[in-house]
Amino acid sequence: MKTVKQNVHYHVGNENETDMYIEILNGLKSSPKSISPKYFYDKKGSELFESITMLREYYPTRTELFILNKYKSEMANAAGTNSALIEFGSGSSEKVRTLLEAMPELKEYVPIDISKDFLYQSARALSMEYPGLNVYAVSADYTAKFEMPKLESERKVVFFPGSTIGNFEPHEMEDFLKQTAELLKPGGGLLIGVDLKKDQAVLNAAYNDKKGVTRDFNLNLLNRLNRELLANFKLEDFSHHAFYHAEKGRVEMHLVSLKNQVITIGDVQIAFQEGETIHTENSYKFTIKEFHQIAAMCGFKPKKVWCDERQWFTIHYLEVI
Ligand code: AVJ
């Protein structure tokens, strides 16, 4: 039998044992009530997010891809040769393909994602498209400690697109950047997508699209709790509320209870007052200067920043000092 030389390798970086039931119940028993935005992404939620990225009002994905495409050679230059490229939250590895076009000499790519099956499938597909590239798929929660496979390259560069960093609270963002600096070691690079502060009307429209896809995305969380945690939320008794909070510099998303009601999750009861909300997401926005200051506190030296003409979105390249 002919053996096929495989250029894809699978690793378990950490086991993701945080119990969804416990985490969600804690959030709903707190005051104010909250649920982490990471729970948006069940199958339906991932599909709805995909639809969001194609909405006229939702500029981040489109703008980031435009910047990536326009400046990919400069980014490849900054990343340097003989670096391994590590991607956090790689998903289908769609964005990295643009970058890879400008990095034909890249030898090692390490996609890291929490959803194992999808990650392995995407890594396999990518490895077949790039026979000269070694793909090390790592299933892990990259916000926690995880183990890396042994790599040949001298340097590491982390690619973290999507402005996902905007979902972190300030202290979580600091922990994350410090942990990333530790992984990268001095001289290592971070190529990261960061959404900018801008006209509030643009921000509000991006999270309140006319078609109501963002509303469905937010409400789908309740469907997920009904299905996976045996809850009995009635979706018609909650509404989508998203707004830019200027003092906090973030878009907030909430699910608003439209009446006094008691819902059950398994055998636990949760009471809602009319108007009470579940806070489901923060999406922080930054100025270039703000982001540079935070990064500097965490051991990064800003090297380069690429932007679209309207100055709505940035991709930063930073190096660990
Ligand atoms: C995936 C976190 C970047 O904050 O814009 C889109 C998620 N939420 N519409 C964002 C999201 C509502 C998105 N991120």
Coordinates of C-alpha atoms and ligand atoms in Angstrom, one line a residue:
M1 CA 0.0 0.0 0.0
K2 CA 1.2 3.4 -0.9
T3 CA 1.6 5.7 2.2
V4 CA 0.6 9.3 1.7
K5 CA 2.9 11.8 3.4
Q6 CA 0.8 13.9 5.7
N7 CA 1.5 17.5 6.4
V8 CA -1.2 18.0 9.0
H9 CA -0.8 17.1 12.7
Y10 CA -3.3 17.2 15.5
H11 CA -2.7 18.3 19.0
V12 CA -4.9 18.8 22.1
G13 CA -3.6 22.1 23.7
N14 CA -5.9 22.0 26.7
E15 CA -9.1 20.3 27.7
N16 CA -12.0 22.7 27.9
E17 CA -13.8 21.7 30.9
T18 CA -15.6 24.8 32.0
D19 CA -19.1 23.6 32.5
M20 CA -21.6 25.6 30.4
Y21 CA -24.5 24.8 32.8
I22 CA -22.6 26.1 35.8
E23 CA -21.3 29.2 34.0
I24 CA -24.6 30.2 32.6
L25 CA -26.5 29.7 35.9
N26 CA -23.9 31.8 37.7
G27 CA -24.4 34.5 35.1
L28 CA -28.2 34.4 35.4
K29 CA -28.1 34.4 39.2
S30 CA -25.9 37.5 39.2
S31 CA -27.2 41.0 39.2
P32 CA -27.0 42.4 36.6
K33 CA -27.5 39.2 34.7
S34 CA -25.0 38.3 32.0
I35 CA -23.9 35.5 29.7
S36 CA -20.5 35.3 27.9
P37 CA -20.6 36.0 24.2
K38 CA -18.7 32.8 23.6
Y39 CA -22.0 31.0 23.9
F40 CA -23.4 32.6 20.8
Y41 CA -21.6 30.2 18.6
D42 CA -23.5 27.0 18.4
K43 CA -24.2 25.8 14.8
K44 CA -27.1 28.2 14.2
G45 CA -25.2 31.0 15.9
S46 CA -22.1 30.5 13.8
E47 CA -24.3 30.6 10.6
L48 CA -26.0 33.8 11.8
F49 CA -22.6 35.4 12.5
E50 CA -21.6 34.4 9.0
S51 CA -24.7 36.3 7.7
I52 CA -23.9 39.3 9.9
T53 CA -20.4 39.6 8.2
M54 CA -22.2 40.0 4.9
L55 CA -24.6 42.8 6.1
R56 CA -24.3 46.2 4.6
E57 CA -24.2 47.8 8.1
Y58 CA -21.6 45.4 9.5
Y59 CA -18.4 46.9 8.3
P60 CA -15.7 45.1 10.4
T61 CA -15.2 41.8 8.5
R62 CA -15.3 43.4 5.0
T63 CA -13.0 46.3 6.1
E64 CA -10.5 43.9 7.7
L65 CA -10.4 41.7 4.6
F66 CA -9.8 44.8 2.4
I67 CA -6.9 45.9 4.6
L68 CA -5.5 42.4 4.7
N69 CA -5.7 42.1 0.9
K70 CA -4.2 45.5 0.2
Y71 CA -1.3 45.3 2.6
K72 CA -0.6 41.5 2.8
S73 CA 2.9 41.9 1.3
E74 CA 3.9 44.5 4.0
M75 CA 2.4 42.2 6.6
A76 CA 4.3 39.2 5.3
N77 CA 7.5 41.4 5.4
A78 CA 6.9 42.4 9.0
A79 CA 6.2 38.8 10.0
G80 CA 9.6 37.8 8.4
T81 CA 10.8 34.6 6.9
N82 CA 11.5 31.6 9.1
S83 CA 8.6 32.4 11.4
A84 CA 5.8 30.0 12.3
L85 CA 2.3 31.5 12.0
I86 CA -0.1 30.8 14.8
E87 CA -3.7 31.8 14.5
F88 CA -6.1 32.2 17.5
G89 CA -9.7 31.3 16.8
S90 CA -8.9 30.1 13.3
G91 CA -12.4 28.8 12.5
S92 CA -12.4 27.9 8.8
S93 CA -9.0 29.6 8.3
E94 CA -10.6 31.8 5.7
K95 CA -8.8 35.1 6.5
V96 CA -5.4 33.5 6.8
R97 CA -5.6 32.4 3.1
T98 CA -5.2 36.0 2.1
L99 CA -2.1 36.3 4.2
L100 CA -0.7 33.0 3.0
E101 CA -0.8 34.3 -0.6
A102 CA 1.9 36.7 0.4
M103 CA 3.9 34.1 2.4
P104 CA 4.8 31.4 0.0
E105 CA 7.9 30.4 2.0
L106 CA 6.0 29.8 5.2
K107 CA 6.8 26.4 6.7
E108 CA 4.6 26.1 9.7
Y109 CA 1.0 27.2 10.4
V110 CA -0.7 26.5 13.8
P111 CA -4.4 27.1 13.7
I112 CA -5.9 27.1 17.3
D113 CA -9.6 26.8 17.9
I114 CA -12.0 25.6 20.6
S115 CA -14.3 23.5 18.3
K116 CA -12.2 20.5 17.6
D117 CA -14.1 18.8 14.8
F118 CA -14.4 21.9 12.6
L119 CA -10.8 22.8 13.3
Y120 CA -9.4 19.4 12.3
Q121 CA -11.6 19.4 9.1
S122 CA -10.4 22.9 8.2
A123 CA -6.8 22.1 8.9
R124 CA -7.0 19.0 6.7
A125 CA -8.5 21.0 3.8
L126 CA -5.8 23.8 4.1
S127 CA -3.0 21.3 4.3
M128 CA -4.1 19.8 1.0
E129 CA -4.1 23.2 -0.6
Y130 CA -0.6 24.0 0.7
P131 CA 1.4 20.8 0.3
G132 CA 4.7 22.5 1.4
L133 CA 3.1 23.8 4.6
N134 CA 3.2 21.9 7.9
V135 CA -0.2 22.5 9.6
Y136 CA -0.3 21.8 13.3
A137 CA -4.0 22.0 14.4
V138 CA -4.3 22.7 18.1
S139 CA -7.6 22.3 19.8
A140 CA -7.6 24.6 22.8
D141 CA -9.1 27.6 24.5
Y142 CA -6.4 30.1 23.6
T143 CA -7.5 32.4 26.5
A144 CA -6.3 29.8 28.9
K145 CA -2.9 28.1 29.3
F146 CA -2.3 25.6 26.5
E147 CA 0.4 23.4 25.2
M148 CA 2.1 24.1 21.8
P149 CA 3.5 21.5 19.5
K150 CA 7.2 21.5 18.9
L151 CA 8.1 23.8 16.0
E152 CA 11.2 24.2 13.8
S153 CA 10.9 27.9 13.1
E154 CA 13.1 30.4 15.0
R155 CA 10.3 32.9 15.5
K156 CA 6.6 32.9 16.2
V157 CA 4.0 35.3 14.9
V158 CA 0.4 35.2 16.2
F159 CA -2.4 36.2 13.9
F160 CA -5.5 37.3 15.7
P161 CA -8.0 38.8 13.3
G162 CA -11.7 39.7 13.7
S163 CA -11.4 42.3 16.5
T164 CA -12.3 39.5 18.8
I165 CA -10.1 41.2 21.4
G166 CA -12.9 43.7 21.7
N167 CA -14.9 41.0 23.5
F168 CA -12.5 41.0 26.4
E169 CA -12.9 43.1 29.6
P170 CA -9.9 45.4 30.1
H171 CA -8.3 43.1 32.7
E172 CA -8.9 40.0 30.5
M173 CA -7.3 41.8 27.6
E174 CA -4.2 42.6 29.7
D175 CA -4.0 38.9 30.8
F176 CA -4.4 37.8 27.3
L177 CA -1.8 40.1 25.8
K178 CA 0.7 39.2 28.6
Q179 CA 0.1 35.5 28.0
T180 CA 0.6 35.9 24.3
A181 CA 3.8 37.8 24.8
E182 CA 5.1 34.9 27.0
L183 CA 4.2 32.4 24.3
L184 CA 5.9 34.5 21.6
K185 CA 9.1 35.3 23.4
P186 CA 11.1 38.5 22.7
G187 CA 11.3 39.2 19.0
G188 CA 8.0 37.4 18.3
G189 CA 5.2 39.2 16.5
L190 CA 1.5 39.8 16.9
L191 CA -0.7 40.7 13.9
I192 CA -4.0 41.7 15.3
G193 CA -7.3 43.2 14.0
V194 CA -8.7 46.0 16.1
D195 CA -11.9 47.9 15.6
L196 CA -11.7 51.7 16.0
K197 CA -13.8 54.2 17.8
K198 CA -16.0 56.1 15.2
D199 CA -19.2 58.0 14.6
Q200 CA -21.8 56.4 17.0
A201 CA -24.4 56.2 14.3
V202 CA -22.1 53.8 12.3
L203 CA -21.5 51.7 15.4
N204 CA -25.2 51.6 16.4
A205 CA -26.2 50.6 12.8
A206 CA -23.6 47.8 12.7
Y207 CA -25.3 46.1 15.7
N208 CA -28.9 47.0 14.8
D209 CA -29.2 45.9 11.2
K210 CA -32.4 46.5 9.3
K211 CA -32.9 42.8 8.4
G212 CA -32.7 41.8 12.1
V213 CA -29.9 39.3 11.7
T214 CA -28.1 40.6 14.8
R215 CA -31.3 40.4 16.7
D216 CA -31.7 36.8 15.7
F217 CA -28.1 36.1 16.6
N218 CA -28.6 37.6 20.1
L219 CA -32.0 35.8 20.6
N220 CA -30.6 32.5 19.3
L221 CA -28.7 32.3 22.6
L222 CA -32.0 31.6 24.3
N223 CA -32.8 28.9 21.8
R224 CA -29.5 27.3 22.7
L225 CA -30.2 27.4 26.4
N226 CA -33.7 25.9 25.8
R227 CA -32.2 23.0 23.8
E228 CA -28.9 22.3 25.6
L229 CA -29.8 23.2 29.2
L230 CA -33.6 22.4 29.1
A231 CA -34.6 26.0 29.7
N232 CA -38.0 27.4 28.8
F233 CA -37.3 30.9 27.5
K234 CA -40.0 32.2 25.2
L235 CA -38.2 34.2 22.5
E236 CA -41.2 36.5 22.0
D237 CA -40.9 37.6 25.6
F238 CA -37.4 39.1 25.0
S239 CA -36.1 41.8 22.7
H240 CA -32.7 42.7 21.3
H241 CA -31.0 45.9 22.5
A242 CA -27.6 47.0 21.3
F243 CA -26.1 50.5 21.7
Y244 CA -22.7 52.3 21.9
H245 CA -21.8 53.3 25.4
A246 CA -19.4 56.2 24.8
E247 CA -17.9 56.5 28.3
K248 CA -17.1 52.8 28.4
G249 CA -16.0 52.8 24.7
R250 CA -18.0 49.7 23.9
V251 CA -21.0 48.4 22.1
E252 CA -23.2 46.5 24.5
M253 CA -25.7 43.9 23.6
H254 CA -28.6 42.9 25.8
L255 CA -31.7 40.7 25.8
V256 CA -34.5 42.7 27.5
S257 CA -37.3 40.9 29.3
L258 CA -40.6 42.3 28.0
K259 CA -42.5 41.4 31.2
N260 CA -42.2 40.2 34.7
Q261 CA -41.6 36.4 34.3
V262 CA -40.0 33.4 35.8
I263 CA -38.1 31.0 33.6
T264 CA -36.8 27.6 34.5
I265 CA -33.5 26.0 33.6
G266 CA -33.7 22.4 34.5
D267 CA -35.1 22.7 38.0
V268 CA -33.7 26.2 38.8
Q269 CA -36.0 29.2 38.6
I270 CA -34.8 32.6 37.4
A271 CA -37.0 35.7 37.9
F272 CA -37.0 38.6 35.5
Q273 CA -38.5 42.1 36.1
E274 CA -40.0 43.8 33.1
G275 CA -37.2 45.7 31.5
E276 CA -34.4 43.7 33.2
T277 CA -31.7 42.5 30.8
I278 CA -29.2 39.8 30.2
H279 CA -26.0 41.4 29.2
T280 CA -24.7 39.2 26.3
E281 CA -21.8 41.0 24.8
N282 CA -19.3 43.9 25.0
S283 CA -17.5 44.9 21.9
Y284 CA -14.8 47.4 22.9
K285 CA -13.6 49.9 20.3
F286 CA -10.2 51.6 20.5
T287 CA -8.2 54.5 19.1
I288 CA -4.8 53.6 17.7
K289 CA -3.2 55.4 20.6
E290 CA -5.3 53.6 23.2
F291 CA -4.4 50.2 21.7
H292 CA -0.7 51.1 21.6
Q293 CA -0.8 52.1 25.2
I294 CA -2.4 48.9 26.4
A295 CA -0.1 46.8 24.2
A296 CA 3.0 48.6 25.6
M297 CA 1.9 47.8 29.2
C298 CA 1.8 44.2 28.2
G299 CA 5.3 44.0 26.7
F300 CA 4.6 44.8 23.1
K301 CA 6.3 47.4 20.9
P302 CA 4.0 48.8 18.2
K303 CA 5.8 48.4 14.8
K304 CA 3.2 49.1 12.2
V305 CA -0.5 49.8 11.7
W306 CA -2.6 49.4 8.6
C307 CA -5.9 51.1 8.2
D308 CA -8.7 51.7 5.7
E309 CA -9.4 55.1 4.2
R310 CA -12.3 55.9 6.5
Q311 CA -10.2 54.9 9.5
W312 CA -12.8 52.4 10.7
F313 CA -10.6 49.4 11.3
T314 CA -7.0 48.6 11.9
I315 CA -4.5 45.7 11.7
H316 CA -1.6 46.2 14.0
Y317 CA 1.8 44.5 14.0
L318 CA 3.6 44.5 17.3
E319 CA 6.7 42.8 18.6
V320 CA 7.5 41.5 22.0
I321 CA 10.3 43.4 23.7
Ligands
AVJ1 C1 -16.9 38.5 16.5 C2 -16.7 39.7 18.5 C3 -15.9 40.7 16.5 O1 -18.1 42.2 18.3 O2 -18.5 42.8 16.3 C4 -21.2 40.9 15.7 C5 -19.5 39.8 17.2 N1 -21.7 40.7 17.7 N2 -22.5 41.4 15.9 C6 -18.3 42.0 17.2 C7 -20.8 40.4 16.9 C8 -22.8 41.3 17.1 C9 -18.3 40.5 16.7 N3 -17.0 39.8 17.1

